[in-house]
Coordinates of C-alpha atoms in Angstrom, one line a residue:
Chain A
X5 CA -11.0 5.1 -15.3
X6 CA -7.3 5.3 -14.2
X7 CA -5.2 2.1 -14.4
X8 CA -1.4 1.7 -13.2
X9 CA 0.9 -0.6 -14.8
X10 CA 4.4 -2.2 -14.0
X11 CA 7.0 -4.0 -15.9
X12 CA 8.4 -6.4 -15.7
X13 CA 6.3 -8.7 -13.5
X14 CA 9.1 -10.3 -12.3
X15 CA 13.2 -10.3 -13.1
X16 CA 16.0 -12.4 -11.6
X17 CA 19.2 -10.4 -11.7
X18 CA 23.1 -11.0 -10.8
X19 CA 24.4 -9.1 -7.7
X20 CA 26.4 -5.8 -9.5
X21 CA 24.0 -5.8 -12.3
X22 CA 21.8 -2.6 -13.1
X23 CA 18.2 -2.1 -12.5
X24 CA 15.2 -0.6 -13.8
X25 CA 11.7 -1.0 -13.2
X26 CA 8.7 0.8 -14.9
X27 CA 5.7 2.0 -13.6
X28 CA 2.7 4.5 -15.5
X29 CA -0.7 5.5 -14.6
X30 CA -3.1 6.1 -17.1
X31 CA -6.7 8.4 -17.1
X32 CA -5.2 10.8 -14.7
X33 CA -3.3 13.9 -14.5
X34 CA -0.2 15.9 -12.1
X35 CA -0.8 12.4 -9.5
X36 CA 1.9 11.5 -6.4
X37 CA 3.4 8.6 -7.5
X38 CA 5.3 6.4 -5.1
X39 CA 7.3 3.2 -4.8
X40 CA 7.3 0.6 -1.9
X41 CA 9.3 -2.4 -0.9
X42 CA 7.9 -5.3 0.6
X43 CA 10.8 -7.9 1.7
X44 CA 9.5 -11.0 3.4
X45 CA 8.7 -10.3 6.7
X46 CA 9.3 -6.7 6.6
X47 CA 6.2 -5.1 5.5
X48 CA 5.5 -2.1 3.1
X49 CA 8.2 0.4 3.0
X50 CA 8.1 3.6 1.4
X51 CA 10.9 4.4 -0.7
X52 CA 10.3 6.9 -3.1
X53 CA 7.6 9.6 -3.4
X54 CA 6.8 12.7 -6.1
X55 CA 4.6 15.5 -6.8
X56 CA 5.7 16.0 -9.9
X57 CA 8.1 15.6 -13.3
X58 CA 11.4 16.0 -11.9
X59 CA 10.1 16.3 -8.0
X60 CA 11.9 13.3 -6.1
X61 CA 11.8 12.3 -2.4
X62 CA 13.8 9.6 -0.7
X63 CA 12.7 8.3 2.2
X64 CA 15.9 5.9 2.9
X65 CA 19.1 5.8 2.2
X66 CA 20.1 3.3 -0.2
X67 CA 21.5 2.5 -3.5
X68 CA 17.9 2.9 -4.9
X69 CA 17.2 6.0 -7.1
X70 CA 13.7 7.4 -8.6
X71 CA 13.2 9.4 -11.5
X72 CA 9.8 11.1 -12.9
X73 CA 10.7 11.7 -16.8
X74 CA 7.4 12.2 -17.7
X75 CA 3.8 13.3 -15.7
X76 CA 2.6 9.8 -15.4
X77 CA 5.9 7.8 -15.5
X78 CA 7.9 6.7 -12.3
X79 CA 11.1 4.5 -13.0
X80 CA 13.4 2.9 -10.2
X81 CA 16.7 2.5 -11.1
X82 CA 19.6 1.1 -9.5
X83 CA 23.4 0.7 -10.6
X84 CA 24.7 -2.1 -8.9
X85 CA 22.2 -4.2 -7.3
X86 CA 22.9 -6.1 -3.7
X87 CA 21.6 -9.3 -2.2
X88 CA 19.2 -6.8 0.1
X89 CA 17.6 -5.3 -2.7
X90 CA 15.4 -8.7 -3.5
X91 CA 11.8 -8.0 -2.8
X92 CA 8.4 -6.7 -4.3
X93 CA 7.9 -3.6 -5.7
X94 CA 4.9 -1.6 -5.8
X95 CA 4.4 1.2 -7.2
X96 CA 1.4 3.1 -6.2
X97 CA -0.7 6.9 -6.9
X98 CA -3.0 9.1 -5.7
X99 CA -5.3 11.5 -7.8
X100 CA -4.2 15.1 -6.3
X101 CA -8.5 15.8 -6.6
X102 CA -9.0 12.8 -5.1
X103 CA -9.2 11.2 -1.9
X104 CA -6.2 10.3 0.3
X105 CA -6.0 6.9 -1.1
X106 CA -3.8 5.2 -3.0
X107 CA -3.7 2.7 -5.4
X108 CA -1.5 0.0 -6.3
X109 CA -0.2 -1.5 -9.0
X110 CA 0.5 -5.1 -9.9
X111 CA 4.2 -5.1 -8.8
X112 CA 7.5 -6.7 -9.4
X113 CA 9.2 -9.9 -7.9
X114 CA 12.7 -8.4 -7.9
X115 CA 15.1 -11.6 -7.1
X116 CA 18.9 -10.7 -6.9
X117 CA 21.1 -13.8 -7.3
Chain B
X7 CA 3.0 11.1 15.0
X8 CA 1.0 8.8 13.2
X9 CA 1.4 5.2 13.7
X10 CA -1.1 1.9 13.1
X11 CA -0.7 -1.3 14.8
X12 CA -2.6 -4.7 14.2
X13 CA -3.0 -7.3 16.8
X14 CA -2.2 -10.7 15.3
X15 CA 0.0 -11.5 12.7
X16 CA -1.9 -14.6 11.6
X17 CA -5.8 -15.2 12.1
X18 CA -7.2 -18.2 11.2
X19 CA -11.3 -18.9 10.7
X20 CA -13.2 -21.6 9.1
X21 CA -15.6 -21.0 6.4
X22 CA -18.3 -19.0 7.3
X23 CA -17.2 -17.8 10.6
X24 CA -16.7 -14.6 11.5
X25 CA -13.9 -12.2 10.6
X26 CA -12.2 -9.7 12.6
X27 CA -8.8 -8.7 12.4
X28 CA -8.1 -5.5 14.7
X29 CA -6.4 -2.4 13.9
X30 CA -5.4 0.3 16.6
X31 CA -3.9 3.8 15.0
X32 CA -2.1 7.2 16.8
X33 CA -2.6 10.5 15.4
X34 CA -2.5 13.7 16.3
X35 CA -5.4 15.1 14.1
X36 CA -8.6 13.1 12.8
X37 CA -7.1 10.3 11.1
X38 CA -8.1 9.2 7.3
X39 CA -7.9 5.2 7.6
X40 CA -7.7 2.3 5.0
X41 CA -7.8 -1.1 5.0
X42 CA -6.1 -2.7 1.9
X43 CA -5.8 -6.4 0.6
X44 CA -3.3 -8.4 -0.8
X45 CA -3.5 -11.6 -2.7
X46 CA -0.3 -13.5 -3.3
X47 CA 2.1 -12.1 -5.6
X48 CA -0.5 -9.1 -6.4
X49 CA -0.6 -5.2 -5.5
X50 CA -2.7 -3.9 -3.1
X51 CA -6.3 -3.5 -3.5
X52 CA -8.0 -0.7 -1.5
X53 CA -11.3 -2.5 0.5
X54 CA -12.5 0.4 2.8
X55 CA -11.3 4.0 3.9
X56 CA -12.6 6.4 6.8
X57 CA -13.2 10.1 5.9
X58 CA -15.2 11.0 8.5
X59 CA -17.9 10.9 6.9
X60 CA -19.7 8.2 9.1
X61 CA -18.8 5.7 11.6
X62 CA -19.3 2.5 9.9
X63 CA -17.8 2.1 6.6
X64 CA -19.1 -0.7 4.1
X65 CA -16.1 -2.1 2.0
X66 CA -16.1 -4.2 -0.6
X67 CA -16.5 -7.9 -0.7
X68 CA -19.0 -7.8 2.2
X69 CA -16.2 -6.3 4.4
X70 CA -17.0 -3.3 6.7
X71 CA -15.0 -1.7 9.7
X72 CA -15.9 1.0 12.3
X73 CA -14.0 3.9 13.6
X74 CA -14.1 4.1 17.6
X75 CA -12.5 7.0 18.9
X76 CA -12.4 6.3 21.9
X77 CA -10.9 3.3 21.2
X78 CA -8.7 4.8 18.5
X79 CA -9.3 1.2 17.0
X80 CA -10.4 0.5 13.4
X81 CA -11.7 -3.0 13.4
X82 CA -11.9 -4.8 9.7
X83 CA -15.0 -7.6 10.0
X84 CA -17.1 -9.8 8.0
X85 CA -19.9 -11.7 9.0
X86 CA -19.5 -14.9 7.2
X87 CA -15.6 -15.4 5.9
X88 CA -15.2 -17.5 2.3
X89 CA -12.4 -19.4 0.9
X90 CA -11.3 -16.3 -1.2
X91 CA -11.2 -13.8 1.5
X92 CA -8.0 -15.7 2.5
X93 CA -4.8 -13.3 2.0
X94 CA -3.4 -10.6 3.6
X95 CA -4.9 -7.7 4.9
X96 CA -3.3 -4.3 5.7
X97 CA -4.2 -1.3 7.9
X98 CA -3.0 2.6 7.3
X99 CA -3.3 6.0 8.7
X100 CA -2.5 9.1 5.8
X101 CA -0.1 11.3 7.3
X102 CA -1.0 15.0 5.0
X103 CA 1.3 17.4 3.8
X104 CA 1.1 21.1 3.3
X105 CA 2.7 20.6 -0.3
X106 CA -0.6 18.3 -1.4
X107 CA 0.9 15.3 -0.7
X108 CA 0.3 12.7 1.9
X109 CA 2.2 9.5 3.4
X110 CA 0.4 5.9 4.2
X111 CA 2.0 4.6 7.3
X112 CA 0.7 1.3 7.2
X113 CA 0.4 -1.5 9.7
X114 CA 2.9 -4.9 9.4
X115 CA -0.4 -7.0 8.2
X116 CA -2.7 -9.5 9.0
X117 CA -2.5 -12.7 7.6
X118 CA -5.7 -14.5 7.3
X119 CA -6.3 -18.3 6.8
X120 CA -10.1 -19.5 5.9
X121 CA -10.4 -23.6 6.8
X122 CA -13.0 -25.4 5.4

């Protein structure tokens, strides 16, 4: 069965300071990975999506980034982060044999201070 | 375009009531449509999708929905609501892509309180 992961669960960092955030899928292969934001009272919004190693889409400007190293790896990164930038992030996939669905990992509480 | 929208921010039901929080969707094509749930501080966990496939889609947790077209509505119930069916719930529409990708466009979300 396929299982996604994200670390860390939650992270408390400095306005200016770096970012990255982890995110894998396991027991499948070649999926769309994406990553979502959900600020309070905002909803889900889409950020990043990929089809594959290397394959990036943004889908709004900001000072987020996305990278796909590896089939089943999605990282978010981020140089200097802003008060704005606090939220949840999910990181989510969808099996390209599959259904349209996607699935969801756990998340991660991002507070900027 | 495709676009989802839920009537009612916040529902509220006691305990063994019944549950229906209401989604509406726009699309061009035959939609795909989920509902997913969210507990606090947790990911989203898929509860029910329309393929087409039939009319009345059973979810899990005793939650099922039905696909009106005419109504282009995509109504989430359950019969008898519990304690733990308190969280929020979310409603989406795929938007597909030629390149074998597709896009969620989800709703803002249904908060739903269960009173004893």
């Amino acid at each position: 069965s396929q299982t996604i992961h994200q670390w860390p669960a939650t992270l408390v960092q400095p306005v200016g300071s770096p970012l990255s955030l982890e995110c894998t899928v396991e027991g499948t292969s070649n999926p769309n990975l994406y990553w979502y934001r959900q600020a309070a009272g905002r909803g889900l919004q889409l950020l990043f999506y990929s089809v594959g190693i290397g394959q990036i889409s943004s889908e709004v400007p900001q000072n987020l980034s996305a990278s796909r190293p590896q089939d089943r790896q999605f990282i978010l990164s981020s140089k200097k982060l802003l008060l704005s930038d606090s939220g949840f992030y999910l990181c989510a996939w969808r099996g390209r044999l599959q259904g349209n669905e996607q699935y969801f990992g756990p998340g991660t509480r991002l507070t900027v201070t | 375009a495709q676009s989802v929208t839920q009537l009612g921010s916040h529902v509220s039901v006691s305990e063994g009531a019944l549950v229906l929080l209401r989604c509406n969707y726009s699309s061009s094509v035959p939609p795909y449509l989920f509902w997913y749930v969210q507990y606090p501080n947790q990911g989203l966990q898929l509860l029910l999708k329309y393929t087409s496939a039939a009319t009345l889609v059973k979810g899990i947790n005793g939650f099922e929905a039905e696909f009106k077209k005419s109504e282009t509505s995509f109504h989430l119930t359950k019969p008898s609501a519990h304690m733990s069916d308190a969280a929020e719930y979310f409603c989406a529409v795929t938007l597909l892509f030629s390149g074998g990708y597709n896009k969620l466009i989800f709703g803002a979300g249904t908060r739903l309180a269960v009173h004893p």
